[in-house]
Short mmCIF file of C-alpha atoms and ligand atoms in Angstrom, two decimals:
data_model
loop_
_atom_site.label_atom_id
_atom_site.label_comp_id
_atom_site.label_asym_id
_atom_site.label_seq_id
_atom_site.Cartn_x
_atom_site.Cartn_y
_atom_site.Cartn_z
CA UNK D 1 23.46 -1.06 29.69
CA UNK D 2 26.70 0.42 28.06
CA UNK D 3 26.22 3.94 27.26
CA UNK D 4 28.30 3.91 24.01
CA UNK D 5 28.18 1.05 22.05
CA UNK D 6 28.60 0.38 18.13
CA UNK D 7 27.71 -2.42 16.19
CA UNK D 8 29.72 -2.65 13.17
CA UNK D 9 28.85 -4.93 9.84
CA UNK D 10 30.91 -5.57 7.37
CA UNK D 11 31.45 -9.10 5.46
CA UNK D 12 34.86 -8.73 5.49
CA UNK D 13 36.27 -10.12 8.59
CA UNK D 14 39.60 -8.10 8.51
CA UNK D 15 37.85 -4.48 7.68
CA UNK D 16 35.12 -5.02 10.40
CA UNK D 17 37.21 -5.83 12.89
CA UNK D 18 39.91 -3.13 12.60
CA UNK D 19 36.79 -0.72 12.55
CA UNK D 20 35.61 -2.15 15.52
CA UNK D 21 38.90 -2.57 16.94
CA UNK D 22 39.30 1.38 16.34
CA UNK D 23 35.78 1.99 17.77
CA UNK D 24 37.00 -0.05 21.24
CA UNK D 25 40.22 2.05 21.24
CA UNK D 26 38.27 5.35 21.09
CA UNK D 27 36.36 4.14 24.23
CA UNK D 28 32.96 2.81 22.55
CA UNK D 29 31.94 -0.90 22.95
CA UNK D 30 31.91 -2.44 20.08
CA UNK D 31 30.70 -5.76 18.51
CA UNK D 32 31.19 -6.99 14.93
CA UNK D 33 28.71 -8.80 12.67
CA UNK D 34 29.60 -10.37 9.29
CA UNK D 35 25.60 -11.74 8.99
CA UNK D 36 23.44 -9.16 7.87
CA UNK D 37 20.61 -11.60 9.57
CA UNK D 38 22.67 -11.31 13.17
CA UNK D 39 23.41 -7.87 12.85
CA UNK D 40 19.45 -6.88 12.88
CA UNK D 41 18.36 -9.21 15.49
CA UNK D 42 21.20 -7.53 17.56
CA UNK D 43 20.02 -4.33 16.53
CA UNK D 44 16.21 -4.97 17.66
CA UNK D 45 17.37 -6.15 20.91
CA UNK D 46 19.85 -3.57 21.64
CA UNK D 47 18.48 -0.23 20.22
CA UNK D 48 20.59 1.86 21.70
CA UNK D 49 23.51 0.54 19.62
CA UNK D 50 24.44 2.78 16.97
CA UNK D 51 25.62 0.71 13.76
CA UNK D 52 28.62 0.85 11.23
CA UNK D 53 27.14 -0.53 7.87
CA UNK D 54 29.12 -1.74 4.75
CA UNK D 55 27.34 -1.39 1.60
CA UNK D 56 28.45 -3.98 -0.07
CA UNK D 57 27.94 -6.58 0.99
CA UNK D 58 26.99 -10.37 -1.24
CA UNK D 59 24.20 -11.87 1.37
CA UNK D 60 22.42 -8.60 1.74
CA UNK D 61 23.41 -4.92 -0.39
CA UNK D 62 23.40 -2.23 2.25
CA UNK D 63 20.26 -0.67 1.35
CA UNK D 64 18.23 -3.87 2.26
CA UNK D 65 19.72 -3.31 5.71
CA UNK D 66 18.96 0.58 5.52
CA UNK D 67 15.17 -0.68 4.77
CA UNK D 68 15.37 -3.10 7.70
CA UNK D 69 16.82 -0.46 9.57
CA UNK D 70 13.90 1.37 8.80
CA UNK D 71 11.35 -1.56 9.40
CA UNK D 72 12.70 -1.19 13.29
CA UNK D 73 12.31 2.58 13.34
CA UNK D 74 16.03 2.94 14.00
CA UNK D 75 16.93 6.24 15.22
CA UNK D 76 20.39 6.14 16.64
CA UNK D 77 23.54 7.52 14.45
CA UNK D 78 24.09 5.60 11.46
CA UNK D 79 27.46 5.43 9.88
CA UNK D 80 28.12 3.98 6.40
CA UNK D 81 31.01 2.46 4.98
CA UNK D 82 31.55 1.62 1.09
CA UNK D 83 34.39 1.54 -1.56
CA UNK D 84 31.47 2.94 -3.91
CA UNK D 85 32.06 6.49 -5.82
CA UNK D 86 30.40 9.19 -4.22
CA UNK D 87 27.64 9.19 -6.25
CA UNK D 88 26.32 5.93 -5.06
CA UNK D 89 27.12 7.39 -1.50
CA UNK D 90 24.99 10.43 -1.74
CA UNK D 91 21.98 7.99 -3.18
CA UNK D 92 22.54 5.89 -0.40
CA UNK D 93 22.24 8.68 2.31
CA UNK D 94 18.92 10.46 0.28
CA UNK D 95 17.52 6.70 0.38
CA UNK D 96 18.20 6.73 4.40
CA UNK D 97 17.00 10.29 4.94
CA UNK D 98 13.61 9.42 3.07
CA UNK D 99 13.66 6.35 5.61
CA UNK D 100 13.89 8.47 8.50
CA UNK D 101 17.63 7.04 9.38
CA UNK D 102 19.92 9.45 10.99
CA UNK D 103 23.25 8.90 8.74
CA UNK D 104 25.96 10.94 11.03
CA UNK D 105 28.93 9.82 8.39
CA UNK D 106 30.09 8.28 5.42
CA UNK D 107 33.43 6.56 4.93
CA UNK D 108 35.05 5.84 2.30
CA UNK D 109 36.96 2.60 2.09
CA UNK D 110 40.08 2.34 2.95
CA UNK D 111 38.83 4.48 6.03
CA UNK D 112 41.97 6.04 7.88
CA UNK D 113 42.73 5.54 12.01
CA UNK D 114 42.17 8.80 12.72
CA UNK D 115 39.49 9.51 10.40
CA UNK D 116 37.19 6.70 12.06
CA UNK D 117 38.53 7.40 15.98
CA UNK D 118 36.98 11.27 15.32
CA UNK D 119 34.07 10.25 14.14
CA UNK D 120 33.58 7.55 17.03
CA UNK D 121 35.18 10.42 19.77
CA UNK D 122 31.99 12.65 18.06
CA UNK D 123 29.87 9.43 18.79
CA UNK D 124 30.48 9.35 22.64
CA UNK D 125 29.80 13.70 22.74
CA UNK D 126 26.08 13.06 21.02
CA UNK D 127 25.08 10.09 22.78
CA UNK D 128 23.13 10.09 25.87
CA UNK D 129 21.54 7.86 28.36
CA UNK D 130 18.35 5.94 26.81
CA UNK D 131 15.45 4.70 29.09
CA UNK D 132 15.69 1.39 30.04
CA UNK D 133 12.91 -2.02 29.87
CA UNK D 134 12.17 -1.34 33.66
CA UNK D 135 11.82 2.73 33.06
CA UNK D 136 9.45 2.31 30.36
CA UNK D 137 7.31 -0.11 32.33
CA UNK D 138 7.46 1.65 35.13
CA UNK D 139 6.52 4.94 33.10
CA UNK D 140 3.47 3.07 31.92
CA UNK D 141 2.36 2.11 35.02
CA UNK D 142 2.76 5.98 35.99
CA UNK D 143 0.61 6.92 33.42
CA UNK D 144 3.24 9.12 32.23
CA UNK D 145 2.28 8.47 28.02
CA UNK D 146 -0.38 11.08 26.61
CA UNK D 147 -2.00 10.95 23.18
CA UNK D 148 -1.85 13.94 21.26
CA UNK D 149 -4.20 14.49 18.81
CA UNK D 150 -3.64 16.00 15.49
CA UNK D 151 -6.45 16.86 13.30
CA UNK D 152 -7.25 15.25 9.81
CA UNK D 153 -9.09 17.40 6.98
CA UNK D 154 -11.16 16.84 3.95
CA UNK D 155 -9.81 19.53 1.03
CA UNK D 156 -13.10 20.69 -0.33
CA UNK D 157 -13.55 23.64 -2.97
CA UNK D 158 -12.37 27.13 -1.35
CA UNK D 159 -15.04 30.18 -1.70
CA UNK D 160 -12.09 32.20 -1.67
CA UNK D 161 -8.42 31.11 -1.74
CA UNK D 162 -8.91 27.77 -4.20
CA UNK D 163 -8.95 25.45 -1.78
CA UNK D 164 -10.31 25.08 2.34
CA UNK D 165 -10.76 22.25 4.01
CA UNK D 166 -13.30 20.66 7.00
CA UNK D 167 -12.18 18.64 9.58
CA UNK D 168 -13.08 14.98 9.87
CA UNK D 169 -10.59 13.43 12.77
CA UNK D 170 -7.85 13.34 14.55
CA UNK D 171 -4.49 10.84 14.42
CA UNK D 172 -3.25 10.06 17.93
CA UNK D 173 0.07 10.20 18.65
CA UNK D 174 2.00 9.15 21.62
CA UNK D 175 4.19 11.46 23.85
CA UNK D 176 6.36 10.52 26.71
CA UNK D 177 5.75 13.20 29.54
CA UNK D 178 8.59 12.18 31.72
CA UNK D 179 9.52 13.62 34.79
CA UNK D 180 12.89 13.96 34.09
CA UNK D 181 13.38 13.60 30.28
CA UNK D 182 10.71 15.99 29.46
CA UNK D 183 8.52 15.38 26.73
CA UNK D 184 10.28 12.38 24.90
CA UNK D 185 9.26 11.63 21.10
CA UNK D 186 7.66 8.94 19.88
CA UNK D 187 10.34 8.12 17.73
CA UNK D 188 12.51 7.58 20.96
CA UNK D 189 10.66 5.51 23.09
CA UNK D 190 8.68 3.05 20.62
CA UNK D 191 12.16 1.32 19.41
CA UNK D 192 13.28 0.64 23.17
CA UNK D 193 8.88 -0.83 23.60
CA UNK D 194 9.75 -2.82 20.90
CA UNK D 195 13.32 -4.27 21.80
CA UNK D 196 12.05 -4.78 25.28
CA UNK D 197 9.10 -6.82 24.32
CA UNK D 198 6.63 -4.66 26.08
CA UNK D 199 4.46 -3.97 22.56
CA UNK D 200 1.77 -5.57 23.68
CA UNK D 201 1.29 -4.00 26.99
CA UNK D 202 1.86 -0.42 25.02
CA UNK D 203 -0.84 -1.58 22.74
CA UNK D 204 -3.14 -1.69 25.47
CA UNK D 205 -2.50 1.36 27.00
CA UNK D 206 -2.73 2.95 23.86
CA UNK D 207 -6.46 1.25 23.44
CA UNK D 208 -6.95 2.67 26.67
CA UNK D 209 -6.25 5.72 25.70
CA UNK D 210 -8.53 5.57 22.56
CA UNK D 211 -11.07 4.63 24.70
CA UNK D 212 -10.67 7.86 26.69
CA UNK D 213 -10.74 9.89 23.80
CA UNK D 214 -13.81 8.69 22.04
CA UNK D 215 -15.55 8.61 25.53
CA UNK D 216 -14.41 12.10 25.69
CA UNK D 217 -15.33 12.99 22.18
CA UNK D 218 -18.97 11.56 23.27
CA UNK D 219 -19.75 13.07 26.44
CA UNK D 220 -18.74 16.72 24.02
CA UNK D 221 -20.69 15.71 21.06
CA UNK D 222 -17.80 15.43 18.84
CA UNK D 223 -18.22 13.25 16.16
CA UNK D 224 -14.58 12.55 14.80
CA UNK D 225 -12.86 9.08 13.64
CA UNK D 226 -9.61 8.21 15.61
CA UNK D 227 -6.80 7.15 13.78
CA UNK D 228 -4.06 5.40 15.88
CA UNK D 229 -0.77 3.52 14.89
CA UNK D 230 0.64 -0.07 15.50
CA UNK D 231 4.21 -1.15 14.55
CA UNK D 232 5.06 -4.12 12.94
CA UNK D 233 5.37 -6.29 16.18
CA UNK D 234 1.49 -5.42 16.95
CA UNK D 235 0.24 -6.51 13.12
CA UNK D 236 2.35 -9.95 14.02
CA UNK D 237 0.52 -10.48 17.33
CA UNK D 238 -2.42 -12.66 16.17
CA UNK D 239 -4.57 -11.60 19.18
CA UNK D 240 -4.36 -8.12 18.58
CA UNK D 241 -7.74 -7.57 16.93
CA UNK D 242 -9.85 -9.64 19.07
CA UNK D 243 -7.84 -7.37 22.75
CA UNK D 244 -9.13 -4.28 20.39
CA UNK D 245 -12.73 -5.19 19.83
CA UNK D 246 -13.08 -6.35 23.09
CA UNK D 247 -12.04 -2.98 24.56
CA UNK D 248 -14.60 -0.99 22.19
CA UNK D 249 -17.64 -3.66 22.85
CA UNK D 250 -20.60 -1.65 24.60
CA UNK D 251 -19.09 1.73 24.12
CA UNK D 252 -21.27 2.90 21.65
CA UNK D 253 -18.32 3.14 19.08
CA UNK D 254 -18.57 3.41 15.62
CA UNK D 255 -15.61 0.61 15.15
CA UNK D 256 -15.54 2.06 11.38
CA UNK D 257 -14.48 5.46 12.84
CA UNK D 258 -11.76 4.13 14.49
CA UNK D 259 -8.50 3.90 12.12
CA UNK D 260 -5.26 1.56 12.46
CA UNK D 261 -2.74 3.28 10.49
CA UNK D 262 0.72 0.97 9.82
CA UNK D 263 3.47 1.45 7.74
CA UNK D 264 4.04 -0.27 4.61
CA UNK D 265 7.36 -1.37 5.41
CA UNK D 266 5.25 -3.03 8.96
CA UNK D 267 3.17 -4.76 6.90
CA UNK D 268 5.44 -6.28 4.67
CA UNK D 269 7.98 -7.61 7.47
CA UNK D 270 6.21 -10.74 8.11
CA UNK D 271 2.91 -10.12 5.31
CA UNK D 272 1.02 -13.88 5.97
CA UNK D 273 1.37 -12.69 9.53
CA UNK D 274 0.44 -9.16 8.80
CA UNK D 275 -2.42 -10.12 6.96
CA UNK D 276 -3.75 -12.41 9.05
CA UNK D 277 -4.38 -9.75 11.68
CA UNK D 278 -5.53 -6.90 9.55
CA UNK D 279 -7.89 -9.14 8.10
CA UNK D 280 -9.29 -9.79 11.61
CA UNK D 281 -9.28 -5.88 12.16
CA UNK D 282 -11.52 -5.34 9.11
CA UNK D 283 -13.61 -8.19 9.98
CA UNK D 284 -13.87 -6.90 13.21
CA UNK D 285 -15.19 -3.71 11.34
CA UNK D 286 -11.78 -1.57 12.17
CA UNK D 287 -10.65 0.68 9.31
CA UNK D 288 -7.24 0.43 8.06
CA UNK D 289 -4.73 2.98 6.37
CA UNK D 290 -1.55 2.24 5.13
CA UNK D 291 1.12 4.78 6.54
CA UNK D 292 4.08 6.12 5.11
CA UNK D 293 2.97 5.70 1.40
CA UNK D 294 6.18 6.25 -1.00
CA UNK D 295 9.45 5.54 1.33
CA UNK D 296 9.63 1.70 0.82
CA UNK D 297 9.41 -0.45 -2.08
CA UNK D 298 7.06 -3.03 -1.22
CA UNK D 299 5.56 -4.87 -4.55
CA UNK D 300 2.29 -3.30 -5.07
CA UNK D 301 0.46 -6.97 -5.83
CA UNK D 302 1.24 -7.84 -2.44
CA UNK D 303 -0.01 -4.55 -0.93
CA UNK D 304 -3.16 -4.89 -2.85
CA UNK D 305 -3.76 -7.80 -1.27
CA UNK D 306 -4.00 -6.06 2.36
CA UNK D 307 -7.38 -4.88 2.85
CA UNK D 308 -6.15 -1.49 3.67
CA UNK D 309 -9.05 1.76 2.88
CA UNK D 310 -6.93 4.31 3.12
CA UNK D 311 -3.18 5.24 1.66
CA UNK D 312 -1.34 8.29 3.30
CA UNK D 313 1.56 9.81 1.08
CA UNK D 314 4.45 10.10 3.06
CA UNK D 315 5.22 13.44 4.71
CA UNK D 316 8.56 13.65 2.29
CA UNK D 317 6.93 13.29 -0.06
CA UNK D 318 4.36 16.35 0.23
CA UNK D 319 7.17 18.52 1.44
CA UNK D 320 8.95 18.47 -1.83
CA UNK D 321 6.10 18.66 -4.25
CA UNK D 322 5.80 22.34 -4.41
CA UNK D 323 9.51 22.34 -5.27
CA UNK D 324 10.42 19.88 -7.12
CA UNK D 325 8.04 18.78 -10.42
CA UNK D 326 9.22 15.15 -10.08
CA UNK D 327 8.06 14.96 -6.91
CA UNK D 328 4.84 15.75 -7.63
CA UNK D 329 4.47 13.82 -11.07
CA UNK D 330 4.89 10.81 -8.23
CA UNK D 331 2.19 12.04 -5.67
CA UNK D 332 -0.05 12.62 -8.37
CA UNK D 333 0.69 9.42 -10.14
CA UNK D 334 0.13 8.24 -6.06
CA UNK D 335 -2.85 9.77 -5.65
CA UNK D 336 -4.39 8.46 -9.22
CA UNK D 337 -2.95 4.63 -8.55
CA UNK D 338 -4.80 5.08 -4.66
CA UNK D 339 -8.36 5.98 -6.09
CA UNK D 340 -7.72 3.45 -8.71
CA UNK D 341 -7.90 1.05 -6.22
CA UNK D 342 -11.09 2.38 -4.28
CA UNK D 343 -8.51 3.63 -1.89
CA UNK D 344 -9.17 6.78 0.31
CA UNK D 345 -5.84 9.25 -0.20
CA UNK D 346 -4.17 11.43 2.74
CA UNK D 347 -1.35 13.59 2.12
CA UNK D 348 1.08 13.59 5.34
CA UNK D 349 3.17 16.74 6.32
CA UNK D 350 0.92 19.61 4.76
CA UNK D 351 2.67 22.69 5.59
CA UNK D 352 0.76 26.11 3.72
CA UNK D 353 -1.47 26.78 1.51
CA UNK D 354 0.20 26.34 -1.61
CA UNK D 355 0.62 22.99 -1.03
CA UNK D 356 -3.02 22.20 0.18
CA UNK D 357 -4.14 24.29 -3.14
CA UNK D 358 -1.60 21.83 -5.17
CA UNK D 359 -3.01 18.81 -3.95
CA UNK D 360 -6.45 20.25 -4.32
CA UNK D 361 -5.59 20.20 -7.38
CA UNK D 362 -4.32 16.62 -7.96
CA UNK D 363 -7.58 15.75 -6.28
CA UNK D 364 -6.18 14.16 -2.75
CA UNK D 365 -8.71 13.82 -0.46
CA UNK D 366 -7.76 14.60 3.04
CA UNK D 367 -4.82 16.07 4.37
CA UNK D 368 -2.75 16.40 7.62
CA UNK D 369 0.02 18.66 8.44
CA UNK D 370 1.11 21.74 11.01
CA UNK D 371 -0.81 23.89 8.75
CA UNK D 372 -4.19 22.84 10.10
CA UNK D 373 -2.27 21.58 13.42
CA UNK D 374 0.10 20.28 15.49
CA UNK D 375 -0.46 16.94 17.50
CA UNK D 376 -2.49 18.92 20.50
CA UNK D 377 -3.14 17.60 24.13
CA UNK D 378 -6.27 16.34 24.37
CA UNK D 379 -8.21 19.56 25.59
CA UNK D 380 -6.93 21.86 23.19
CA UNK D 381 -7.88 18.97 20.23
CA UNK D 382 -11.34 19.40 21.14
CA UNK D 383 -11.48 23.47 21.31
CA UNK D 384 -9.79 23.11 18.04
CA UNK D 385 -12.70 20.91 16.72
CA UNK D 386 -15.50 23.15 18.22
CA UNK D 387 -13.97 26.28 16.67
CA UNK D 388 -14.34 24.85 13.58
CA UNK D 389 -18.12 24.38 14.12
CA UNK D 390 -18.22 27.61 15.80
CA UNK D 391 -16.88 29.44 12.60
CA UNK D 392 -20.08 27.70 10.69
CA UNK D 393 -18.51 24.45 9.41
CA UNK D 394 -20.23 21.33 9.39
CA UNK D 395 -18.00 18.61 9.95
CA UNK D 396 -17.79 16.13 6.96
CA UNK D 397 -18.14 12.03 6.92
CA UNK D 398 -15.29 9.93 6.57
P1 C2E N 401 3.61 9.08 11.69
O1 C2E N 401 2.49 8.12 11.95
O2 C2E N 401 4.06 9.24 10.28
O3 C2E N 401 3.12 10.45 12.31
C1 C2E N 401 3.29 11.69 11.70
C2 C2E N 401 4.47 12.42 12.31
O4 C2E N 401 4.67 13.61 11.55
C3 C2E N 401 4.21 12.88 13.74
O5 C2E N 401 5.45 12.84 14.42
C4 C2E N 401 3.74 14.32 13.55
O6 C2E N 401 3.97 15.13 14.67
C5 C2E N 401 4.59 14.75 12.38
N1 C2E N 401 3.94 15.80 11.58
C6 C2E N 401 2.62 15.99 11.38
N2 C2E N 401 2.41 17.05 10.58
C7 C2E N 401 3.62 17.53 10.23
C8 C2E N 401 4.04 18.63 9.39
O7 C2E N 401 3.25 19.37 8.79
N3 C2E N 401 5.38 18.81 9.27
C9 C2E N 401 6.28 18.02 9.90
N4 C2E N 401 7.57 18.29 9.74
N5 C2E N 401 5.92 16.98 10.70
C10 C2E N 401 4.60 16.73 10.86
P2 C2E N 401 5.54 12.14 15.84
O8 C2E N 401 4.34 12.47 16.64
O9 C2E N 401 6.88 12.48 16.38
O10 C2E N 401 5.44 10.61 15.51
C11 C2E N 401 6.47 9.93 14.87
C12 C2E N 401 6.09 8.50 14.59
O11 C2E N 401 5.96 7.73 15.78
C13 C2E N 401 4.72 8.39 13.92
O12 C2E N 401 4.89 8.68 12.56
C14 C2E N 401 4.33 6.97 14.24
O13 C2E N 401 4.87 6.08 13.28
C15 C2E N 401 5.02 6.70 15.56
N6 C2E N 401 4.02 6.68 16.64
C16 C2E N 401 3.39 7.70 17.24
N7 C2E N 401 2.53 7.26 18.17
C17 C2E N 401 2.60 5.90 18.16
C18 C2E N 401 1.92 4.86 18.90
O14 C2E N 401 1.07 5.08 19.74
N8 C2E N 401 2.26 3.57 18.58
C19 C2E N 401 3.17 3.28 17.61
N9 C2E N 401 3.44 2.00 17.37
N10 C2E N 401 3.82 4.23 16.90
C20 C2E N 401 3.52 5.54 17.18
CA1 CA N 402 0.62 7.55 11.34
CA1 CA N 403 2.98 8.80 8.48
#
């Protein structure tokens, strides 16, 4: 595997080669796309490319690849290139931070030599060494992936400060303990499970894991639902729900207490595909919540159509609603639209109490956020769930 490499996309042949021409000359490896379609199936395979992205482009406007970016849960450096005024450039990197896409630069068209060979020479300094398809399997064979567990509240009326809460669950969430990485992010390592086709074998260790936890839960009388989360390649794997039930049969599980969560922008890759499995989830008695809420733009007839229970605002969302009263004209208008449509509503990313108090207010239903936690190892996830019944509060139903 090449440790830099760029892929650059641009449908003009002439600018995307002299960027990647500039790119080779600064030492990175470099390959150049004029098919948006090409581009992304390069990307998914290789995602430790970083990409050069023209905006403009007539088969595909740049922020249609930003979205498809974000459909892969890109995470490497992101450089974008457009003749567009400023203004159109700043949109385009607030759309891509909102996505989660790590812009490093914007160029302007005509972009100059030595302009585009510093920005490549910064490149080479931030990139390092990814794991590779036999690492990760290996790492899974080692056991080496936890699940953290962060809790999940219901807001309920506040005998003193407005608004308290009592907890209801937890949301796994996948860490890498690696030997000699360290504790790698989730955000890391599922891109590389997807590109090297190993999602279904994560899936079951993950269900494994579940397992563990609500055996765990059990034998400690804790009586929690367990949310965990699939990317889009699990929701197009038609077998997926039938390998899950299987797994749970004869536990003793509560299937309704145990939560898929996927991301709008998941579901709406490939939706006959999509729905086709989390239809078989909910038949299989599964819940489903739909992640994310608020970053993409998927048409709301089509989402309705998902038999989804539960909507969670996205994280960016909730951080910017204290500040900013547009912001929270849309999570209310959110959180009205959600119970509108019989839909539970979690707000992501709840960070103090003025914000829990806020969306007490707007009458969300159950939050999440480093106020109440942070994704804990499983141990500490359960004393945090007994101190709460220790300091007299009952947990609530989902
Ligand atoms: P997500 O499902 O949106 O998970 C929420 C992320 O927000 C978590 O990051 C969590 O640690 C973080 N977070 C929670 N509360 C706060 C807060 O108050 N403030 C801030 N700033 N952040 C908060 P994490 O654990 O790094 O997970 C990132 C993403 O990785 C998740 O986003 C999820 O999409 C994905 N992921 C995690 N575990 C798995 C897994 O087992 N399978 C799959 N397919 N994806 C997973
Ligand atoms: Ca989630
Ligand atoms: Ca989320």
């Amino acid at each position: 595997m090449a440790e830099h490499k760029i892929f650059v996309l641009d449908d003009e042949p002439d600018i995307g080669r002299y960027v990647a021409q500039v790119a080779e000359l600064s030492g990175v490896d470099s390959t150049y796309f004029s098919e948006p379609g090409e581009f992304l199936s390069a990307v998914e395979s290789s995602p430790e490319a970083c990409v050069a992205i023209d905006l403009q482009m007539p088969s595909m406007d740049g922020i249609e690849v930003l979205r498809q970016l974000s459909v892969l849960q890109f995470r490497r450096p992101i450089i974008i290139m457009s003749g567009m005024d400023r203004k159109v450039l700043e949109a385009a990197r607030h759309f891509a931070k909102v996505n989660k896409l790590p812009v490093s630069d914007i160029v302007s068209k005509p972009a100059r030599v030595e302009e585009l060979r510093q920005i490549f020479q910064k490149l080479q300094g931030s990139t390092y060494l990814l794991p590779t398809k036999s690492e990760l399997a290996e790492a899974m064979k080692r056991r080496e992936f936890q699940l953290y567990l962060q809790p999940k509240v219901r807001i309920v009326e506040g005998l003193r400060s407005g608004a308290d809460y009592i907890p209801i669950g937890f949301e796994g969430l996948m860490r890498w303990d690696s030997p000699t990485r360290g504790l790698v992010p989730p955000d890391v390592f599922i891109p590389l499970i997807t590109a090297g086709h190993l999602n279904g074998e994560f899936a079951d260790y993950l269900f494994d894991c579940a397992m563990v936890t609500l055996e765990g839960w059990r034998q400690a009388g804790i009586d929690a639902s367990l949310a965990i989360n699939m990317s889009a390649s699990d929701v197009e794997d038609l077998g997926l729900a039938d390998r899950l039930w299987k797994r749970c049969f004869g536990m003793g599980i509560d299937y309704g207490k145990v939560i898929i969560e996927v991301t709008e922008s998941a579901a709406m890759r490939h939706p006959e595909q999509a729905l086709d499995v989390l239809t078989r989830l909910r038949l299989r008695g599964f819940s489903l919540s739909l992640d994310d809420f608020g970053t993409g733009y998927s048409s709301l007839v089509q989402l309705q159509r998902l038999p989804f229970g539960e909507l969670k605002i996205d994280r960016s969302l909730i951080s910017d609603c204290i500040a900013s009263e547009h912001t929270r004209i849309i999570v209310k208008a959110i959180i009205d639209l959600g119970h509108n449509l019989g839909l539970t509503v979690v707000a992501e990313g709840v960070e103090d109490q003025a914000t829990l108090t806020l969306l007490h207010e707007l009458n969300c239903d159950l939050a999440q956020g480093y106020f109440f936690a942070r994704p804990l190892p499983a141990e500490q996830a359960n004393a945090w769930w007994l101190k709460h019944l220790e300091a007299g509060v009952m947990p609530a139903r989902p």
